[in-house]
Tab-separated table of C-alpha atoms in Angstrom:
chain	number	residue	atom	x	y	z
A	46	UNK	CA	-14.398	49.714	15.946
A	47	UNK	CA	-17.747	51.518	16.464
A	48	UNK	CA	-20.301	51.026	13.723
A	49	UNK	CA	-22.708	53.876	12.938
A	50	UNK	CA	-26.418	53.190	13.030
A	51	UNK	CA	-28.654	54.151	10.108
A	52	UNK	CA	-29.569	57.447	11.743
A	53	UNK	CA	-25.923	58.352	12.264
A	54	UNK	CA	-25.023	57.578	8.669
A	55	UNK	CA	-28.041	59.498	7.355
A	56	UNK	CA	-27.134	62.512	9.489
A	57	UNK	CA	-23.568	62.385	8.233
A	58	UNK	CA	-24.651	62.330	4.595
A	59	UNK	CA	-27.174	65.098	5.156
A	60	UNK	CA	-24.387	67.204	6.629
A	61	UNK	CA	-22.236	66.478	3.568
A	62	UNK	CA	-25.101	67.493	1.297
A	63	UNK	CA	-25.546	70.725	3.246
A	64	UNK	CA	-21.807	71.457	3.006
A	65	UNK	CA	-22.006	70.951	-0.735
A	66	UNK	CA	-25.005	73.276	-0.959
A	67	UNK	CA	-27.470	70.567	-1.972
A	68	UNK	CA	-31.000	70.507	-0.617
A	69	UNK	CA	-32.280	67.285	0.919
A	70	UNK	CA	-35.423	67.460	-1.279
A	71	UNK	CA	-37.062	67.089	-3.681
A	72	UNK	CA	-36.653	63.419	-4.598
A	73	UNK	CA	-35.117	62.457	-7.930
A	74	UNK	CA	-37.350	60.505	-10.297
A	75	UNK	CA	-35.125	59.916	-13.262
A	76	UNK	CA	-32.083	58.088	-14.546
A	77	UNK	CA	-28.707	59.298	-13.307
A	78	UNK	CA	-25.868	58.613	-15.736
A	79	UNK	CA	-22.507	57.938	-14.089
A	80	UNK	CA	-19.639	58.135	-16.586
A	81	UNK	CA	-16.328	56.800	-15.262
A	82	UNK	CA	-13.028	57.026	-17.127
A	83	UNK	CA	-10.721	54.121	-16.245
A	84	UNK	CA	-7.425	52.605	-17.408
A	85	UNK	CA	-7.398	48.825	-17.751
A	86	UNK	CA	-3.685	48.890	-18.550
A	87	UNK	CA	-2.615	50.826	-15.444
A	88	UNK	CA	-2.448	48.759	-12.248
A	89	UNK	CA	-2.544	51.699	-9.826
A	90	UNK	CA	-5.980	52.752	-11.117
A	91	UNK	CA	-7.650	49.362	-10.671
A	92	UNK	CA	-9.150	50.022	-7.226
A	93	UNK	CA	-10.955	53.024	-8.684
A	94	UNK	CA	-12.242	51.351	-11.827
A	95	UNK	CA	-11.360	47.915	-13.142
A	96	UNK	CA	-11.955	46.036	-9.880
A	97	UNK	CA	-15.146	47.937	-9.068
A	98	UNK	CA	-16.424	47.105	-12.512
A	99	UNK	CA	-15.278	43.473	-12.463
A	100	UNK	CA	-16.804	42.726	-9.051
A	101	UNK	CA	-19.936	44.793	-9.810
A	102	UNK	CA	-19.370	46.711	-6.586
A	103	UNK	CA	-20.781	50.093	-7.533
A	104	UNK	CA	-24.494	49.109	-7.688
A	105	UNK	CA	-24.165	47.700	-4.153
A	106	UNK	CA	-23.213	51.063	-2.695
A	107	UNK	CA	-25.228	53.555	-4.729
A	108	UNK	CA	-28.064	55.202	-2.773
A	109	UNK	CA	-31.573	53.855	-3.279
A	110	UNK	CA	-33.455	55.546	-0.475
A	111	UNK	CA	-34.660	59.069	0.324
A	112	UNK	CA	-34.528	61.319	-2.713
A	113	UNK	CA	-32.914	58.444	-4.666
A	114	UNK	CA	-35.817	56.056	-4.025
A	115	UNK	CA	-37.089	56.008	-7.620
A	116	UNK	CA	-33.767	56.649	-9.335
A	117	UNK	CA	-32.332	54.336	-11.950
A	118	UNK	CA	-28.587	54.396	-12.598
A	119	UNK	CA	-26.861	54.119	-15.935
A	120	UNK	CA	-23.202	53.299	-15.272
A	121	UNK	CA	-20.965	53.986	-18.274
A	122	UNK	CA	-17.398	52.700	-18.128
A	123	UNK	CA	-14.906	54.169	-20.607
A	124	UNK	CA	-11.406	52.704	-20.914
A	125	UNK	CA	-8.430	54.870	-21.976
A	126	UNK	CA	-4.685	54.407	-22.467
A	127	UNK	CA	-3.729	57.256	-20.103
A	128	UNK	CA	-5.130	60.087	-18.015
A	129	UNK	CA	-4.986	62.862	-20.616
A	130	UNK	CA	-7.963	61.700	-22.713
A	131	UNK	CA	-9.989	61.167	-19.545
A	132	UNK	CA	-9.487	64.812	-18.581
A	133	UNK	CA	-10.569	65.929	-22.056
A	134	UNK	CA	-13.762	63.873	-21.796
A	135	UNK	CA	-14.486	65.201	-18.319
A	136	UNK	CA	-14.106	68.800	-19.492
A	137	UNK	CA	-16.425	67.995	-22.399
A	138	UNK	CA	-19.018	66.779	-19.899
A	139	UNK	CA	-18.904	63.171	-21.124
A	140	UNK	CA	-17.527	61.708	-17.875
A	141	UNK	CA	-18.253	62.442	-14.212
A	142	UNK	CA	-15.304	60.542	-12.681
A	143	UNK	CA	-11.740	59.997	-13.837
A	144	UNK	CA	-9.073	57.662	-12.443
A	145	UNK	CA	-5.498	58.635	-13.304
A	146	UNK	CA	-1.891	59.057	-12.191
A	147	UNK	CA	-0.209	61.795	-10.177
A	148	UNK	CA	0.924	64.094	-12.979
A	149	UNK	CA	-2.337	63.685	-14.952
A	150	UNK	CA	-4.259	64.500	-11.764
A	151	UNK	CA	-2.643	67.923	-11.420
A	152	UNK	CA	-3.056	68.508	-15.162
A	153	UNK	CA	-6.749	67.745	-14.702
A	154	UNK	CA	-7.131	70.186	-11.835
A	155	UNK	CA	-5.186	72.945	-13.590
A	156	UNK	CA	-7.055	72.570	-16.893
A	157	UNK	CA	-10.446	72.628	-15.187
A	158	UNK	CA	-9.484	75.801	-13.340
A	159	UNK	CA	-8.786	77.403	-16.707
A	160	UNK	CA	-12.420	76.906	-17.767
A	161	UNK	CA	-15.050	79.569	-17.110
A	162	UNK	CA	-17.579	77.636	-15.089
A	163	UNK	CA	-16.647	74.010	-14.338
A	164	UNK	CA	-14.112	72.644	-11.857
A	165	UNK	CA	-12.878	69.206	-10.831
A	166	UNK	CA	-12.417	67.918	-7.307
A	167	UNK	CA	-9.857	65.382	-6.184
A	168	UNK	CA	-11.816	62.976	-4.000
A	169	UNK	CA	-9.497	60.025	-3.355
A	170	UNK	CA	-6.159	58.362	-3.897
A	171	UNK	CA	-6.096	54.708	-4.977
A	172	UNK	CA	-2.686	53.250	-4.031
A	173	UNK	CA	0.906	54.355	-3.659
A	174	UNK	CA	4.563	53.402	-3.630
A	175	UNK	CA	6.359	55.556	-1.081
A	176	UNK	CA	9.655	55.623	-3.003
A	177	UNK	CA	8.161	56.190	-6.449
A	178	UNK	CA	8.275	52.733	-8.052
A	179	UNK	CA	5.724	52.219	-10.818
A	180	UNK	CA	7.034	54.370	-13.633
A	181	UNK	CA	10.100	53.127	-15.457
A	182	UNK	CA	12.343	53.466	-18.500
A	183	UNK	CA	12.985	50.348	-20.563
A	184	UNK	CA	15.411	49.597	-23.395
A	185	UNK	CA	15.354	46.664	-25.829
A	186	UNK	CA	16.610	43.575	-24.045
A	187	UNK	CA	19.753	43.316	-26.198
A	188	UNK	CA	20.579	47.030	-25.991
A	189	UNK	CA	24.018	48.065	-24.766
A	190	UNK	CA	22.420	50.926	-22.795
A	191	UNK	CA	22.475	50.377	-19.025
A	192	UNK	CA	22.108	53.956	-17.773
A	193	UNK	CA	19.917	56.964	-18.608
A	194	UNK	CA	23.142	58.924	-19.092
A	195	UNK	CA	23.591	56.922	-22.295
A	196	UNK	CA	20.315	58.245	-23.737
A	197	UNK	CA	21.819	61.595	-24.740
A	198	UNK	CA	20.705	62.484	-28.272
A	199	UNK	CA	18.602	59.324	-28.608
A	200	UNK	CA	14.854	58.822	-29.092
A	201	UNK	CA	12.778	58.117	-26.000
A	202	UNK	CA	9.049	57.481	-26.378
A	203	UNK	CA	6.407	58.031	-23.692
A	204	UNK	CA	2.624	58.478	-23.471
A	205	UNK	CA	2.505	62.284	-23.362
A	206	UNK	CA	0.436	63.570	-20.457
A	207	UNK	CA	0.900	60.369	-18.434
A	208	UNK	CA	2.551	59.781	-15.068
A	209	UNK	CA	5.631	58.475	-16.898
A	210	UNK	CA	5.794	61.684	-18.929
A	211	UNK	CA	5.974	63.601	-15.674
A	212	UNK	CA	8.629	61.196	-14.384
A	213	UNK	CA	10.838	61.996	-17.375
A	214	UNK	CA	10.653	65.709	-16.609
A	215	UNK	CA	11.419	65.077	-12.954
A	216	UNK	CA	14.396	62.879	-13.855
A	217	UNK	CA	15.712	65.627	-16.139
A	218	UNK	CA	15.328	68.114	-13.296
A	219	UNK	CA	17.099	65.888	-10.763
A	220	UNK	CA	19.973	65.063	-13.137
A	221	UNK	CA	20.228	68.642	-14.446
A	222	UNK	CA	19.669	67.511	-18.036
A	223	UNK	CA	18.718	70.205	-20.561
A	224	UNK	CA	15.277	69.930	-22.188
A	225	UNK	CA	16.823	68.603	-25.405
A	226	UNK	CA	18.988	65.934	-23.719
A	227	UNK	CA	17.075	63.284	-25.634
A	228	UNK	CA	14.395	63.383	-28.329
A	229	UNK	CA	11.009	62.734	-26.713
A	230	UNK	CA	8.175	61.380	-28.870
A	231	UNK	CA	4.573	60.470	-28.032
A	232	UNK	CA	3.737	56.754	-28.043
A	233	UNK	CA	0.925	55.031	-26.164
A	234	UNK	CA	1.683	51.952	-24.068
A	235	UNK	CA	0.950	49.320	-26.715
A	236	UNK	CA	2.830	51.212	-29.440
A	237	UNK	CA	5.778	51.761	-27.110
A	238	UNK	CA	5.902	48.098	-26.134
A	239	UNK	CA	5.942	47.120	-29.828
A	240	UNK	CA	8.666	49.698	-30.517
A	241	UNK	CA	10.872	48.179	-27.807
A	242	UNK	CA	10.219	44.634	-29.023
A	243	UNK	CA	11.213	45.630	-32.562
A	244	UNK	CA	14.148	47.854	-31.556
A	245	UNK	CA	12.520	50.985	-33.052
A	246	UNK	CA	13.366	53.374	-30.190
A	247	UNK	CA	16.318	53.629	-27.847
A	248	UNK	CA	14.024	53.610	-24.817
A	249	UNK	CA	10.371	53.761	-23.795
A	250	UNK	CA	9.097	55.311	-20.561
A	251	UNK	CA	5.767	54.165	-19.195
A	252	UNK	CA	3.585	53.767	-16.121
A	253	UNK	CA	2.725	50.620	-14.200
A	254	UNK	CA	2.879	47.802	-15.162
A	255	UNK	CA	4.357	48.340	-18.638
A	256	UNK	CA	8.032	48.166	-17.682
A	257	UNK	CA	7.505	44.914	-15.805
A	258	UNK	CA	5.294	43.589	-18.605
A	259	UNK	CA	8.141	44.083	-21.089
A	260	UNK	CA	10.565	42.396	-18.692
A	261	UNK	CA	8.149	39.512	-18.166
A	262	UNK	CA	7.802	39.038	-21.935
A	263	UNK	CA	11.577	39.149	-22.327
A	264	UNK	CA	11.534	42.061	-24.792
A	265	UNK	CA	12.769	44.862	-22.538
A	266	UNK	CA	15.174	45.636	-19.698
A	267	UNK	CA	14.604	48.375	-17.149
A	268	UNK	CA	17.382	50.942	-16.798
A	269	UNK	CA	15.550	53.440	-14.607
A	270	UNK	CA	12.885	52.924	-11.962
A	271	UNK	CA	10.855	55.792	-10.567
A	272	UNK	CA	12.002	54.701	-7.101
A	273	UNK	CA	15.385	56.272	-7.844
A	274	UNK	CA	13.787	59.696	-7.460
A	275	UNK	CA	12.462	58.898	-3.982
A	276	UNK	CA	9.197	60.760	-4.686
A	277	UNK	CA	5.934	58.878	-3.950
A	278	UNK	CA	4.164	57.278	-6.913
A	279	UNK	CA	0.466	58.061	-6.695
A	280	UNK	CA	-2.836	57.647	-8.494
A	281	UNK	CA	-6.233	58.959	-7.592
A	282	UNK	CA	-9.749	59.978	-8.572
A	283	UNK	CA	-11.226	63.273	-9.706
A	284	UNK	CA	-14.877	64.159	-10.222
A	285	UNK	CA	-16.664	67.035	-11.899
A	286	UNK	CA	-17.596	69.477	-9.144
A	287	UNK	CA	-21.084	70.050	-10.558
A	288	UNK	CA	-21.801	66.304	-10.397
A	289	UNK	CA	-20.450	65.997	-6.843
A	290	UNK	CA	-22.514	68.930	-5.612
A	291	UNK	CA	-25.684	67.617	-7.233
A	292	UNK	CA	-25.225	63.955	-6.211
A	293	UNK	CA	-22.924	63.858	-3.141
A	294	UNK	CA	-24.383	60.541	-1.946
A	295	UNK	CA	-23.469	58.963	-5.297
A	296	UNK	CA	-19.889	60.144	-4.885
A	297	UNK	CA	-19.800	58.653	-1.385
A	298	UNK	CA	-21.225	55.373	-2.701
A	299	UNK	CA	-18.556	55.229	-5.411
A	300	UNK	CA	-15.860	55.750	-2.766
A	301	UNK	CA	-17.299	52.977	-0.610
A	302	UNK	CA	-16.891	50.663	-3.603
A	303	UNK	CA	-13.317	51.896	-4.088
A	304	UNK	CA	-12.439	51.118	-0.461
A	305	UNK	CA	-13.947	47.642	-0.746
A	306	UNK	CA	-11.999	47.017	-3.967
A	307	UNK	CA	-8.719	47.707	-2.163
A	308	UNK	CA	-9.688	45.394	0.700
A	309	UNK	CA	-10.530	42.634	-1.775
A	310	UNK	CA	-7.036	42.819	-3.279
A	311	UNK	CA	-5.330	42.669	0.101
A	312	UNK	CA	-7.456	39.744	1.324
A	313	UNK	CA	-6.053	37.342	-1.305
A	314	UNK	CA	-3.539	38.918	-3.728
A	315	UNK	CA	-2.933	35.717	-5.695
A	316	UNK	CA	-6.644	35.231	-6.367
A	317	UNK	CA	-6.999	38.937	-7.145
A	318	UNK	CA	-4.128	38.743	-9.655
A	319	UNK	CA	-5.797	35.834	-11.472
A	320	UNK	CA	-9.174	37.585	-11.593
A	321	UNK	CA	-7.809	40.970	-12.704
A	322	UNK	CA	-5.796	39.235	-15.421
A	323	UNK	CA	-9.065	37.985	-16.938
A	324	UNK	CA	-10.456	41.525	-16.955
A	325	UNK	CA	-7.354	43.266	-18.342
A	326	UNK	CA	-5.225	40.711	-20.233
A	327	UNK	CA	-2.236	41.707	-18.080
A	328	UNK	CA	-0.494	38.446	-17.040
A	329	UNK	CA	-1.331	37.342	-13.505
A	330	UNK	CA	2.363	37.066	-12.690
A	331	UNK	CA	2.858	40.767	-13.446
A	332	UNK	CA	-0.195	41.723	-11.405
A	333	UNK	CA	1.032	39.692	-8.430
A	334	UNK	CA	4.273	41.661	-8.560
A	335	UNK	CA	2.204	44.766	-7.870
A	336	UNK	CA	-0.534	43.587	-5.509
A	337	UNK	CA	1.072	40.894	-3.333
A	338	UNK	CA	2.527	41.471	0.120
A	339	UNK	CA	5.749	43.356	-0.550
A	340	UNK	CA	4.521	44.280	-4.032
A	341	UNK	CA	4.884	47.660	-5.695
A	342	UNK	CA	1.548	49.076	-4.560
A	343	UNK	CA	-0.090	49.724	-1.206
A	344	UNK	CA	-3.858	50.340	-1.532
A	345	UNK	CA	-4.769	53.449	0.465
A	346	UNK	CA	-7.233	56.180	-0.573
A	347	UNK	CA	-6.561	58.625	2.291
A	348	UNK	CA	-5.310	62.191	1.815
A	349	UNK	CA	-1.930	62.007	3.507
A	350	UNK	CA	-0.306	65.466	3.763
A	351	UNK	CA	2.890	64.033	2.270
A	352	UNK	CA	0.997	63.014	-0.855
A	353	UNK	CA	-0.623	66.416	-1.296
A	354	UNK	CA	2.867	67.941	-1.072
A	355	UNK	CA	4.009	65.433	-3.700
A	356	UNK	CA	1.258	66.536	-6.080
A	357	UNK	CA	2.237	70.168	-5.489
A	358	UNK	CA	5.835	69.256	-6.358
A	359	UNK	CA	4.663	67.415	-9.480
A	360	UNK	CA	2.755	70.520	-10.533
A	361	UNK	CA	5.859	72.682	-10.094
A	362	UNK	CA	7.821	70.314	-12.339
A	363	UNK	CA	5.161	70.542	-15.058
A	364	UNK	CA	5.013	74.320	-14.788
A	365	UNK	CA	8.762	74.424	-15.459
A	366	UNK	CA	9.017	71.845	-18.227
A	367	UNK	CA	5.540	71.670	-19.799
A	368	UNK	CA	4.130	75.214	-19.398
A	369	UNK	CA	1.377	73.943	-17.114
A	370	UNK	CA	-1.091	76.605	-15.848
A	371	UNK	CA	-1.425	77.247	-12.100
A	372	UNK	CA	-3.471	75.055	-9.778
A	373	UNK	CA	-5.121	76.242	-6.571
A	374	UNK	CA	-5.004	73.146	-4.363
A	375	UNK	CA	-7.262	74.454	-1.583
A	376	UNK	CA	-10.605	74.220	-3.439
A	377	UNK	CA	-9.450	71.268	-5.559
A	378	UNK	CA	-8.598	68.776	-2.780
A	379	UNK	CA	-11.887	67.506	-1.336
A	380	UNK	CA	-11.448	64.742	1.284
A	381	UNK	CA	-14.910	65.203	2.811
A	382	UNK	CA	-16.528	62.647	0.496
A	383	UNK	CA	-13.950	59.978	1.365
A	384	UNK	CA	-14.303	60.675	5.068
A	385	UNK	CA	-18.058	60.191	4.725
A	386	UNK	CA	-17.480	56.860	2.932
A	387	UNK	CA	-15.163	55.662	5.715
A	388	UNK	CA	-17.742	56.650	8.313
A	389	UNK	CA	-20.530	54.906	6.450
A	390	UNK	CA	-18.476	51.694	6.308
A	391	UNK	CA	-17.616	51.967	10.002
A	392	UNK	CA	-13.897	52.460	9.291
A	393	UNK	CA	-11.426	54.760	11.028
A	394	UNK	CA	-10.230	57.351	8.514
A	395	UNK	CA	-7.843	59.119	10.896
A	396	UNK	CA	-6.123	55.870	11.808
A	397	UNK	CA	-5.577	54.936	8.161
A	398	UNK	CA	-4.361	58.463	7.437
A	399	UNK	CA	-1.365	57.871	9.730
A	400	UNK	CA	-0.427	54.524	8.181
A	401	UNK	CA	2.557	54.245	5.812
A	402	UNK	CA	4.278	51.267	4.231
A	403	UNK	CA	7.883	51.664	3.127
A	404	UNK	CA	9.308	49.318	0.449
A	405	UNK	CA	12.514	48.808	2.453
A	406	UNK	CA	10.407	46.789	4.877
A	407	UNK	CA	10.296	44.155	2.106
A	408	UNK	CA	13.997	43.296	2.066
A	409	UNK	CA	13.694	40.374	4.482
A	410	UNK	CA	10.325	39.093	3.254
A	411	UNK	CA	10.262	35.507	1.902
A	412	UNK	CA	11.333	34.980	-1.699
A	413	UNK	CA	8.648	33.219	-3.734
A	414	UNK	CA	7.905	30.729	-6.499
A	415	UNK	CA	4.550	30.565	-8.301
A	416	UNK	CA	3.997	27.043	-9.631
A	417	UNK	CA	1.148	26.737	-12.099
A	418	UNK	CA	-2.055	25.684	-10.376
A	419	UNK	CA	-0.615	25.912	-6.855
A	420	UNK	CA	-0.476	28.402	-4.024
A	421	UNK	CA	2.589	30.629	-3.792
A	422	UNK	CA	5.627	28.865	-2.268
A	423	UNK	CA	7.762	30.977	0.094
A	424	UNK	CA	11.412	30.672	1.139
A	425	UNK	CA	13.608	32.147	3.839
A	426	UNK	CA	16.258	33.367	1.379
A	427	UNK	CA	17.313	33.406	-2.252
A	428	UNK	CA	19.551	30.329	-1.887
A	429	UNK	CA	16.633	28.223	-0.628
A	430	UNK	CA	14.405	29.513	-3.402
A	431	UNK	CA	16.992	28.629	-6.053
A	432	UNK	CA	17.409	25.154	-4.605
A	433	UNK	CA	13.672	24.511	-4.800
A	434	UNK	CA	13.524	26.048	-8.271
A	435	UNK	CA	16.043	23.468	-9.511
A	436	UNK	CA	14.076	20.635	-7.887
A	437	UNK	CA	10.780	21.778	-9.414
A	438	UNK	CA	12.336	22.093	-12.861
A	439	UNK	CA	13.806	18.605	-12.567
A	440	UNK	CA	10.395	17.265	-11.547
A	441	UNK	CA	8.833	18.816	-14.643
A	442	UNK	CA	6.763	21.411	-12.791
A	443	UNK	CA	5.531	24.464	-14.703
A	444	UNK	CA	6.938	27.520	-12.947
A	445	UNK	CA	4.948	30.658	-13.702
A	446	UNK	CA	7.286	33.098	-11.938
A	447	UNK	CA	9.854	33.629	-9.219
A	448	UNK	CA	10.053	36.720	-7.009
A	449	UNK	CA	12.937	38.254	-5.074
A	450	UNK	CA	13.620	41.621	-3.412
A	451	UNK	CA	16.105	44.297	-4.404
A	452	UNK	CA	18.595	44.593	-1.563
A	453	UNK	CA	18.881	48.368	-1.985
A	454	UNK	CA	15.250	49.499	-2.317
A	455	UNK	CA	13.176	46.519	-1.196
A	456	UNK	CA	11.331	46.447	-4.523
A	457	UNK	CA	9.826	43.125	-5.512
A	458	UNK	CA	11.398	41.780	-8.712
A	459	UNK	CA	10.951	38.927	-11.112
A	460	UNK	CA	13.676	36.485	-10.208
A	461	UNK	CA	14.610	36.008	-13.863
A	462	UNK	CA	15.311	39.731	-14.321
A	463	UNK	CA	17.366	40.344	-11.192
A	464	UNK	CA	21.149	40.501	-10.943
A	465	UNK	CA	22.631	38.325	-8.185
A	466	UNK	CA	25.741	38.719	-6.113
A	467	UNK	CA	27.189	35.448	-4.853
A	468	UNK	CA	29.055	35.852	-1.582
A	469	UNK	CA	30.058	32.416	-0.351
A	470	UNK	CA	26.864	30.377	-0.031
A	471	UNK	CA	24.503	33.351	-0.011
A	472	UNK	CA	22.903	35.320	-2.846
A	473	UNK	CA	21.674	38.898	-2.795
A	474	UNK	CA	19.366	40.201	-5.518
A	475	UNK	CA	19.494	43.594	-7.230
A	476	UNK	CA	17.321	45.384	-9.752
A	477	UNK	CA	20.152	47.287	-11.440
A	478	UNK	CA	23.437	45.838	-12.643
A	479	UNK	CA	25.262	48.953	-11.473
A	480	UNK	CA	24.110	48.358	-7.890
A	481	UNK	CA	25.041	44.683	-8.090
A	482	UNK	CA	28.503	45.658	-9.346
A	483	UNK	CA	29.001	48.054	-6.416
A	484	UNK	CA	27.891	45.467	-3.883
A	485	UNK	CA	30.063	42.750	-5.406
A	486	UNK	CA	33.118	45.009	-5.314
A	487	UNK	CA	32.525	45.914	-1.668
A	488	UNK	CA	31.953	42.287	-0.605
A	489	UNK	CA	34.378	40.465	-2.909
A	490	UNK	CA	31.412	38.803	-4.566
A	491	UNK	CA	30.513	37.810	-8.105
A	492	UNK	CA	27.679	39.256	-10.191
A	493	UNK	CA	25.520	36.644	-11.915
A	494	UNK	CA	22.320	36.546	-13.965
A	495	UNK	CA	19.367	34.289	-13.170
A	496	UNK	CA	20.448	31.894	-15.932
A	497	UNK	CA	23.876	31.671	-14.342
A	498	UNK	CA	22.707	31.157	-10.755
A	499	UNK	CA	20.237	28.462	-11.790
A	500	UNK	CA	23.045	26.569	-13.519
A	501	UNK	CA	25.393	26.854	-10.534
């Protein structure tokens, strides 16, 4: 891979400045405030906020030469429950950057284009799940509801304006449900989790990692995963256009930090999960489910055409169900800053642009056990994992989590929440009981819970 020299990088950034209409001089001699809206409770935003903040990456990549020689930076991090409030603060001029989910991203772009003077630019993605896993619908663990079809006339809570809110509308579209199929109410993640734990709502829809957090805590059971829609699950970053045009090198520096944050996660997912847990209070076991090899998320900031089409589809859904104003994608999507960041880091943007990871590639990955204080243990199949699980329990080991893969989608699951089909001496794991039932019927097998297979 060819690394650019200082002159090449400087020329590239000068070209970006010229494209943005920014003069190379005069030098700045002041403090530049960088307000960044993040979501510490949303795993798919971490590369754009929480990790950058936790590792103190941003100061390492902000410009300090040329017209920025005497500049001081004031970095202001603001944490929010969902993307909607971030957009409001950006429109009010209180934040320069915002990290949010797919549906909130298009809401951001559309709302900015309704203002008289200001616009936002989409400058990066963070991570993705190609099938759409990340959003989910959860019911209380003892509920007799196992399908979204059973939610007719019942109360379903969701953070309005979030990615999960958009997922609900898309699910209604795909299943041809009328708008009043269920009663939708607004509840933030923490309120929704409490409502499920106390059986106050029939179901709660939320973004990553709330569904898995409820399953991990034993208070909720997932009945619908966004992967069922087969539409990519995405998050990304937007910036106020006026800020980007005035300080393009700062935007590039931020994106360098974002790229490095994603690399850090992939280098050692178990270590990353433990560190991020300290910064967010999300259990490390839940974070590993998302960031490990075969996990829900694949870090990748590049502007894949498929993902832009997905955002356009998301916008169409919101126009139909939520009266969303139009969004002109052509001026909104701005990959030039990310391309400059890749070039500055000596990375190949075009090569990464062509790279995809499909969850179905996970199906034959090793099943895993996380023993407290130890590295992850891996096994060739579920039967071997269960055998070792029994041995570790007998030896008095503290088992933090077990992980298996859904045989239909390839999604990584907590072993304790999966449904298992016993077929002779083999076990196959499934996320949904309905899928396990179908497989068992076709293969003359028996459906079992984790408690049952660990007693066998």
